[in-house]
Coordinates of C-alpha atoms and ligand atoms in Angstrom, one line a residue:
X1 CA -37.2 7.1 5.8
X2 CA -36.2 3.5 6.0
X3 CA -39.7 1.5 6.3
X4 CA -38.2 -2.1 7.8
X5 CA -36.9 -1.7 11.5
X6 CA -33.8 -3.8 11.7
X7 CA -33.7 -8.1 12.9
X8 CA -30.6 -6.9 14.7
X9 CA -32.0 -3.4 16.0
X10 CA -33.1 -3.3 19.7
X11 CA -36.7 -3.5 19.7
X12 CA -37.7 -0.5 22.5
X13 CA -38.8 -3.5 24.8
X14 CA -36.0 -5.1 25.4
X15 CA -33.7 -4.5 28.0
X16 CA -29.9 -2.4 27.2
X17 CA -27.0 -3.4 28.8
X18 CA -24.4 -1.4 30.2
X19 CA -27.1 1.3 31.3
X20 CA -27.5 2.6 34.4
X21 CA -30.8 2.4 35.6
X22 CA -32.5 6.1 35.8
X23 CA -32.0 6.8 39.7
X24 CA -30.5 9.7 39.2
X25 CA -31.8 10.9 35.8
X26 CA -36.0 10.8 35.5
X27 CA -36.9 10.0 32.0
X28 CA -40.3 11.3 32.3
X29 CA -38.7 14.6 34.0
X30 CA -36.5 15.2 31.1
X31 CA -39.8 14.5 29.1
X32 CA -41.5 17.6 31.4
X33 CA -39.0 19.5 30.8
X34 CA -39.9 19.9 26.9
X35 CA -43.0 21.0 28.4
X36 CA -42.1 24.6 30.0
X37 CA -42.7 27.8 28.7
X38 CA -39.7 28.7 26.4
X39 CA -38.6 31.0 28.7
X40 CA -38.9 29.1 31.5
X41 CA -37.0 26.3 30.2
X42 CA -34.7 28.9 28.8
X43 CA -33.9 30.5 32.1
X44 CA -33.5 27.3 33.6
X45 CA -31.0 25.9 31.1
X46 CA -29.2 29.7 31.6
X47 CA -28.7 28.9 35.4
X48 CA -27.5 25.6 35.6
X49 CA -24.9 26.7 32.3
X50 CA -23.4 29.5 34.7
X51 CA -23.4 27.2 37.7
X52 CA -21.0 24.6 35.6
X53 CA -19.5 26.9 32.7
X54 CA -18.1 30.5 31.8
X55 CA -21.1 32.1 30.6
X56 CA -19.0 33.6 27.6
X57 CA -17.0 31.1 26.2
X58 CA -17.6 29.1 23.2
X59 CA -15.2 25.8 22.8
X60 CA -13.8 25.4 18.7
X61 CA -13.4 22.3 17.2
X62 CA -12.4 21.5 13.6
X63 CA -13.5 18.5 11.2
X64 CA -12.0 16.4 8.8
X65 CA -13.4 13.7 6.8
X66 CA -9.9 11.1 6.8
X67 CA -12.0 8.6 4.9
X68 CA -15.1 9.7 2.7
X69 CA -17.6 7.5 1.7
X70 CA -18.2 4.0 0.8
X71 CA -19.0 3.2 4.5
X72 CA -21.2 -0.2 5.0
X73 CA -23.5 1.3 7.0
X74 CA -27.0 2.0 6.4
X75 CA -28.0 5.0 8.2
X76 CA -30.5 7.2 6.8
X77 CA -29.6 10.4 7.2
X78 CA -26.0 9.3 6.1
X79 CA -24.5 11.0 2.3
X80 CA -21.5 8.1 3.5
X81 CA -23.4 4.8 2.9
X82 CA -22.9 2.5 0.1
X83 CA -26.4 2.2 0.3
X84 CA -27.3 5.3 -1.0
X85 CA -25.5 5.8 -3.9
X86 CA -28.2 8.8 -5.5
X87 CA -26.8 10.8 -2.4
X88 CA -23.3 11.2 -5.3
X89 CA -20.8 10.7 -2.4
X90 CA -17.7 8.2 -3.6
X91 CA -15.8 6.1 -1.9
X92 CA -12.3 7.4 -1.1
X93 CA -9.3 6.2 0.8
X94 CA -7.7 7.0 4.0
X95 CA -5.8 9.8 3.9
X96 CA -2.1 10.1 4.2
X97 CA -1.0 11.2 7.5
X98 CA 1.5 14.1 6.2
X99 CA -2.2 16.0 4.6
X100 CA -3.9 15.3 7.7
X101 CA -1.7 17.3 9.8
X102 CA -1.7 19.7 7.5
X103 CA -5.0 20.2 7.4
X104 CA -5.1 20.1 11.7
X105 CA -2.6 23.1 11.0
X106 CA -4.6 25.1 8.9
X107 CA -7.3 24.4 11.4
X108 CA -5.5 25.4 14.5
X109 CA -4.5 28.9 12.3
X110 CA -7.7 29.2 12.3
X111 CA -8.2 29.3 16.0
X112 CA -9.3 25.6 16.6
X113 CA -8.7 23.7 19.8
X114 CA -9.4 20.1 18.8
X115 CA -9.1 18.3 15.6
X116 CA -11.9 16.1 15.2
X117 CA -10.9 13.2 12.6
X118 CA -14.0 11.7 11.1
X119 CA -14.1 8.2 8.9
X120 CA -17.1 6.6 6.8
X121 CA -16.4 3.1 8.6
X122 CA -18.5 0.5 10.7
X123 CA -15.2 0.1 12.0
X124 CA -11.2 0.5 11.4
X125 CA -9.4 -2.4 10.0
X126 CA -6.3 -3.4 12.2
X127 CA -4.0 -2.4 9.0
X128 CA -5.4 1.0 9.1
X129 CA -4.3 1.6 12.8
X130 CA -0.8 2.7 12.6
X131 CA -1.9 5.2 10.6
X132 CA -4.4 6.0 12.9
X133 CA -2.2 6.4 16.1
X134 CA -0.1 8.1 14.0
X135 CA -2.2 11.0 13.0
X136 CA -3.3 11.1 16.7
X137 CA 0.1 11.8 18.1
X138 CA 1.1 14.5 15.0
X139 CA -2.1 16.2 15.5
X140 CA -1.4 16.3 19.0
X141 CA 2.1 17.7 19.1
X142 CA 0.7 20.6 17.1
X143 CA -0.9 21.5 20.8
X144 CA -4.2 20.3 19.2
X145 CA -7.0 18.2 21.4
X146 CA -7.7 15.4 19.4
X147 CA -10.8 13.5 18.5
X148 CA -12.2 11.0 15.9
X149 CA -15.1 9.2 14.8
X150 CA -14.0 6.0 13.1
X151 CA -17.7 3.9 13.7
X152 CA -16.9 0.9 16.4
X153 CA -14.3 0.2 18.1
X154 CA -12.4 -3.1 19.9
X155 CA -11.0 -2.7 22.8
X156 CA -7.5 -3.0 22.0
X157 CA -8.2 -0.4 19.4
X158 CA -9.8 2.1 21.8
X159 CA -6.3 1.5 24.3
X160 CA -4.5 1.8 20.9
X161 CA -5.8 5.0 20.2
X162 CA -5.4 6.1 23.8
X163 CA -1.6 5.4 24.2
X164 CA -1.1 7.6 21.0
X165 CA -2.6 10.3 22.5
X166 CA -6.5 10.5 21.5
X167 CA -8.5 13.0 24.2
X168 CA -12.2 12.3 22.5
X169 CA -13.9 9.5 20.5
X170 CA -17.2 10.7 19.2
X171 CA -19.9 7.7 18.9
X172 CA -23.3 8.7 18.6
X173 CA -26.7 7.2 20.3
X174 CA -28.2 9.5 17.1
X175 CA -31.7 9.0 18.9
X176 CA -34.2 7.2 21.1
X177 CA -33.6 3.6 21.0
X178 CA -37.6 3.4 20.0
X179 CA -37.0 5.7 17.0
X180 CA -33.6 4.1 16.4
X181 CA -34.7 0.8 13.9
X182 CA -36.2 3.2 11.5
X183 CA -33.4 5.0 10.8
X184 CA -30.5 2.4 11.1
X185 CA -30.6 -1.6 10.3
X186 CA -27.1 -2.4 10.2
X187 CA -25.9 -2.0 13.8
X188 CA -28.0 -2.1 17.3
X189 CA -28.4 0.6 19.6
X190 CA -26.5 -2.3 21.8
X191 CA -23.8 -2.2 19.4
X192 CA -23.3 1.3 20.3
X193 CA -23.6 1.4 24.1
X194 CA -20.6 -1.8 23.8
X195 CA -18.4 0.7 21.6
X196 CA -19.1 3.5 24.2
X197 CA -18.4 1.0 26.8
X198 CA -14.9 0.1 25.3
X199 CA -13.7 3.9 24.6
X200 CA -14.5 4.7 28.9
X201 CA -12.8 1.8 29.8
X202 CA -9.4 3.1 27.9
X203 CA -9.7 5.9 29.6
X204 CA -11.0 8.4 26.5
X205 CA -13.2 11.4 26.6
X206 CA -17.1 10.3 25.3
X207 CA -18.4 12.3 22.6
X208 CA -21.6 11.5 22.5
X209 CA -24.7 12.7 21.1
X210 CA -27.7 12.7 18.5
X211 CA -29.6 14.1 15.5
X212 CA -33.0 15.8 16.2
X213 CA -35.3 16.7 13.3
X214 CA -35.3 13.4 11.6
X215 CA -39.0 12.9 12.1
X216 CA -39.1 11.7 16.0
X217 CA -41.4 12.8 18.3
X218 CA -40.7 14.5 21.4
X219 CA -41.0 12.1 23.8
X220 CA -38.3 10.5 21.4
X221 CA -36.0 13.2 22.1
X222 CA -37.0 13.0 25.1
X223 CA -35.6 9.5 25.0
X224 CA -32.4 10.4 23.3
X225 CA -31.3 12.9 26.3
X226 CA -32.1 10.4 29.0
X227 CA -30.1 7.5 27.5
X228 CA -27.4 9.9 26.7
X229 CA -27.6 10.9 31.0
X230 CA -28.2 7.4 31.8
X231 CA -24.6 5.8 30.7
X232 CA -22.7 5.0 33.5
X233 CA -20.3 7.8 33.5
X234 CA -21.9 10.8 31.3
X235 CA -20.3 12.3 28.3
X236 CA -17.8 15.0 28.4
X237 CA -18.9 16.3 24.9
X238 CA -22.4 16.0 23.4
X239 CA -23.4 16.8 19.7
X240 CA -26.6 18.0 18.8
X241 CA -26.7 17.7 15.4
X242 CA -29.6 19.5 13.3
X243 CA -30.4 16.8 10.5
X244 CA -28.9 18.0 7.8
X245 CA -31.4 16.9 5.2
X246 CA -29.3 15.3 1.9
X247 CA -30.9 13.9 -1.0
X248 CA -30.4 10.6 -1.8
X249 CA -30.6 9.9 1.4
X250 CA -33.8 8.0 2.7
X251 CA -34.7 11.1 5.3
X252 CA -34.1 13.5 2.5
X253 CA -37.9 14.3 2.8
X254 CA -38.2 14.5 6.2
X255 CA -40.4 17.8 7.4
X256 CA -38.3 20.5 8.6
X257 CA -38.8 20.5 12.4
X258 CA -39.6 23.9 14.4
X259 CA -36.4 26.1 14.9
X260 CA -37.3 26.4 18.9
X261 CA -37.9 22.7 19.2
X262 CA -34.2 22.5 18.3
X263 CA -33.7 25.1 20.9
X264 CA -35.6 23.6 23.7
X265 CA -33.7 20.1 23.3
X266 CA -30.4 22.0 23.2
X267 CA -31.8 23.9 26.9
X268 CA -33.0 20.4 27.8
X269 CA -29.5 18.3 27.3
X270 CA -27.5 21.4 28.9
X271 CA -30.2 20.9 32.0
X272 CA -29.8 17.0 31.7
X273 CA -26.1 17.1 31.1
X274 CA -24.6 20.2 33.3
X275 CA -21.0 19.2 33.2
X276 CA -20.6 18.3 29.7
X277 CA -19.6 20.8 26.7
X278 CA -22.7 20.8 24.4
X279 CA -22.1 21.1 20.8
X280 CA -24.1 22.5 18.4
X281 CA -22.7 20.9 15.3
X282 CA -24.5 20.1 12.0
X283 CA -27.4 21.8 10.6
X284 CA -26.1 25.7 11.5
X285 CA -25.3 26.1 7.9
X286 CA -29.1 26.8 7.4
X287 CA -29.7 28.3 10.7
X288 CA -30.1 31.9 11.1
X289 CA -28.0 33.8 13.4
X290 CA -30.8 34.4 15.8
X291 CA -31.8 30.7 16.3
X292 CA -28.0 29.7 16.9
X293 CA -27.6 32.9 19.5
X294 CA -30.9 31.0 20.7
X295 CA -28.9 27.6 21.1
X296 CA -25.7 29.6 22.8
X297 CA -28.5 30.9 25.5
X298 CA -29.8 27.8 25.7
X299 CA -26.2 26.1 26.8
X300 CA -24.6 25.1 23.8
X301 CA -21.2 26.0 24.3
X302 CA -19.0 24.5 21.4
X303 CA -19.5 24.2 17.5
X304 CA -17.7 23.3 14.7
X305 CA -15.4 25.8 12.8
X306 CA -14.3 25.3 9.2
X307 CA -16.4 25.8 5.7
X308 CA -17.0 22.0 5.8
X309 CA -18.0 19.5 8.1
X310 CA -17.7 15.7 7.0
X311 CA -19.6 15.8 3.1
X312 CA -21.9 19.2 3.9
X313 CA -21.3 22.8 4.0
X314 CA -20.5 24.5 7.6
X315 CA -20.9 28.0 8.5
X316 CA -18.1 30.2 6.7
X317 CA -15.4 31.0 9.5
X318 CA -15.7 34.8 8.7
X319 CA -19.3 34.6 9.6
X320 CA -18.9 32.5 12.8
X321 CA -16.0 34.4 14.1
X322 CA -18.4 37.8 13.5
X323 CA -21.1 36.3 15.1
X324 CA -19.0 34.9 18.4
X325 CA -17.5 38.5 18.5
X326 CA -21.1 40.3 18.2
X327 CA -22.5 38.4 20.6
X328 CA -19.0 38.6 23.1
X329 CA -18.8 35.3 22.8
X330 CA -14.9 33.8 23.5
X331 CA -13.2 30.8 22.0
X332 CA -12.1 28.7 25.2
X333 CA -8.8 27.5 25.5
X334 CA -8.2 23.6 25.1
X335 CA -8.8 21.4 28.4
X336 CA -8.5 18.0 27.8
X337 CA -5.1 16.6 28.1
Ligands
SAM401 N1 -18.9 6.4 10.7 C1 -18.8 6.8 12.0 C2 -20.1 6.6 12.8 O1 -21.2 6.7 12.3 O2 -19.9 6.4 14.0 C3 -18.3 8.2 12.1 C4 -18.8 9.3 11.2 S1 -20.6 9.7 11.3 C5 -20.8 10.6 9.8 C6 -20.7 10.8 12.6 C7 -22.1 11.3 13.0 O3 -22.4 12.3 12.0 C8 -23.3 10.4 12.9 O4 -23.4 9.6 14.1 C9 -24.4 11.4 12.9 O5 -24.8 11.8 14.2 C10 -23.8 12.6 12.2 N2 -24.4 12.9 10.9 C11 -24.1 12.2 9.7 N3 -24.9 12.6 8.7 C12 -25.6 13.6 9.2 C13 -26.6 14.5 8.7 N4 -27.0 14.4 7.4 N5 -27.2 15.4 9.5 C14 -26.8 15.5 10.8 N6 -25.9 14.7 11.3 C15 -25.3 13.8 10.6
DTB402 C1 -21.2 14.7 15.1 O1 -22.0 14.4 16.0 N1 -21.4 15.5 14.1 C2 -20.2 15.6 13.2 C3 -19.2 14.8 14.0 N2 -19.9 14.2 15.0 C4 -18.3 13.8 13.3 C5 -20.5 15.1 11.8 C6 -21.7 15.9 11.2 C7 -21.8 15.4 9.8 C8 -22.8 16.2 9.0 C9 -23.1 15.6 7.6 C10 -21.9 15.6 6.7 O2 -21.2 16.6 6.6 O3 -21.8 14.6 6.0
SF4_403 FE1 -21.3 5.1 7.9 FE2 -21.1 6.8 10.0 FE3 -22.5 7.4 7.7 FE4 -23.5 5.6 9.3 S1 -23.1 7.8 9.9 S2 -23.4 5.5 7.1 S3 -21.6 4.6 10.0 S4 -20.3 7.1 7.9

């Protein structure tokens, strides 16, 4: 783990903009709520997921790494950054629009409803836009919901992205703005609050969500889950991601974290966040099928299908679609639009 907490990091002191202050989401409730019984907390997440969402349906979305590698960022948990070049992951281009769609094809053959298109950027160049927007609108006239993840984002870019047809833009807190400067050095938690600010005010869906298991405490995740219920207008999609631990990385090391901790801040975000679709995206490639039905009780109710997520292994489709179909789990039809 990265030992020197960033000059440009926000210190946990100091106040964020463009966050609501908690009237209506309790920090230290959201921390009480680690605090139940499983089962309690289990029931609880159960009963507010049926009160917003059909108890059976799972949402599939589809990744694609559009531009691997070589990315100026320093996160740790990141196989991307230039900074950590053990982790074996090299820099590549963006991809050409015409293999893109194809691979949102094969995707949607797969039974995919969004086409989430990831790049290893702090942000997109201005000559890498029309090729952006234009991926957007072919993706989308394959009947896809359409999503990427290209770091931050000006405004202009964000209303570029939305003419063309973009539904999501996925831009992660990652974690507790407390935890945050050990992790990250190259961008503020304020950095990220201003990109989320610029994607709702063109009128996208926020994706937006966090890694648990990188060595925070619970009051940390805590933390995540009430600045991710504290932004002005809530997310529509939120990624838990298990870390996914990569060597080379500098959390390569980092102690594996309790399967039903993961659990419980799934069951906590669903309770924190009722409206939005909660994803449970990295990590299931090492989770057993129990601990992921766990998750689905808990309110997760969207994950990532395809043998690959951005650089790391995913769940093999076969094995998902058995395990959605064993547990009469559906795939929900797409709903942004
Ligand atoms: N470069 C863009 C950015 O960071 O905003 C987009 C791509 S980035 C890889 C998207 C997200 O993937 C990160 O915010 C992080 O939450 C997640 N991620 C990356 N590496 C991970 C890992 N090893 N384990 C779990 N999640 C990871
Ligand atoms: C998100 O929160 N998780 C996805 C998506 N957004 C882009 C990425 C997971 C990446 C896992 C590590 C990798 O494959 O490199
Ligand atoms: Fe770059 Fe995104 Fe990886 Fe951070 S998470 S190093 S911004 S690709």
């Amino acid at each position: 783990m990265s030992q020197c907490p960033s000059p440009t990091a926000a210190p946990a002191s100091a106040p964020l903009r463009w966050y609501r202050a908690p009237t209506t989401v309790d920090g230290g409730a959201i921390a009480q709520l680690f605090e139940l019984p499983f089962l309690n907390l289990l029931y609880r997440a159960q009963t507010v997921h049926r009160e917003h969402h059909r108890p059976n349906e799972v949402q599939l979305s589809s990744l694609l790494s559009i531009k691997t590698g070589g990315c100026a960022e320093d996160c740790g948990y990141c196989a991307q950054s230039a900074h950590h070049k053990e982790a074996g992951v090299p820099a590549g281009k963006l991809m050409d629009v015409d293999d893109v769609v194809q691979a949102a094809r094969a995707a949607r053959t797969q039974g995919a409803t969004r086409f989430c298109m990831g790049a290893a950027w702090r942000n997109p160049k201005q000559r890498d836009m029309a090729a952006l927007t234009e991926m957007v609108s072919q993706v989308r006239a394959l009947g896809l919901e359409t999503c990427m993840t290209l770091g931050m984002l000006e405004q202009t870019q964000a209303e570029a992205l939305k003419q063309a047809g973009l539904d999501y833009y996925n831009h992660n807190l990652d974690t507790a703005p407390d935890f945050y400067g050990q992790v990250i050095s190259t961008r503020s938690y304020q950095d990220r609050l201003d990109t989320l600010q610029r994607v709702q005010e063109a009128g996208l869906n926020v994706c937006c969500g966090g890694i648990i298991g990188m060595g925070e405490t619970r009051a940390q995740r805590a933390g995540l889950i009430a600045q991710l219920a504290s932004l002005p207008v809530p997310p529509q999609s939120v990624p838990i991601n298990h870390l996914v631990p990569i060597a080379g990385t500098p959390l390569q090391d980092v102690a594996p974290l309790d399967e039903f901790e993961f659990v419980r801040t799934v069951a906590v975000a669903r309770i924190a966040l009722p409206h939005a679709v909660i994803r449970l995206s990295a990590g299931r490639e090492s989770m057993s099928e129990a601990t992921q039905a766990w998750c689905f009780a808990a309110g997760a109710n969207s994950i990532f299908l395809g043998a690959k997520l951005l650089t790391t292994a995913n769940a093999p489709v076969s094995a998902d679609l058995d395990l959605l179909q064993r547990l009469g789990l559906q795939a929900a039809a797409a709903s942004a639009g």
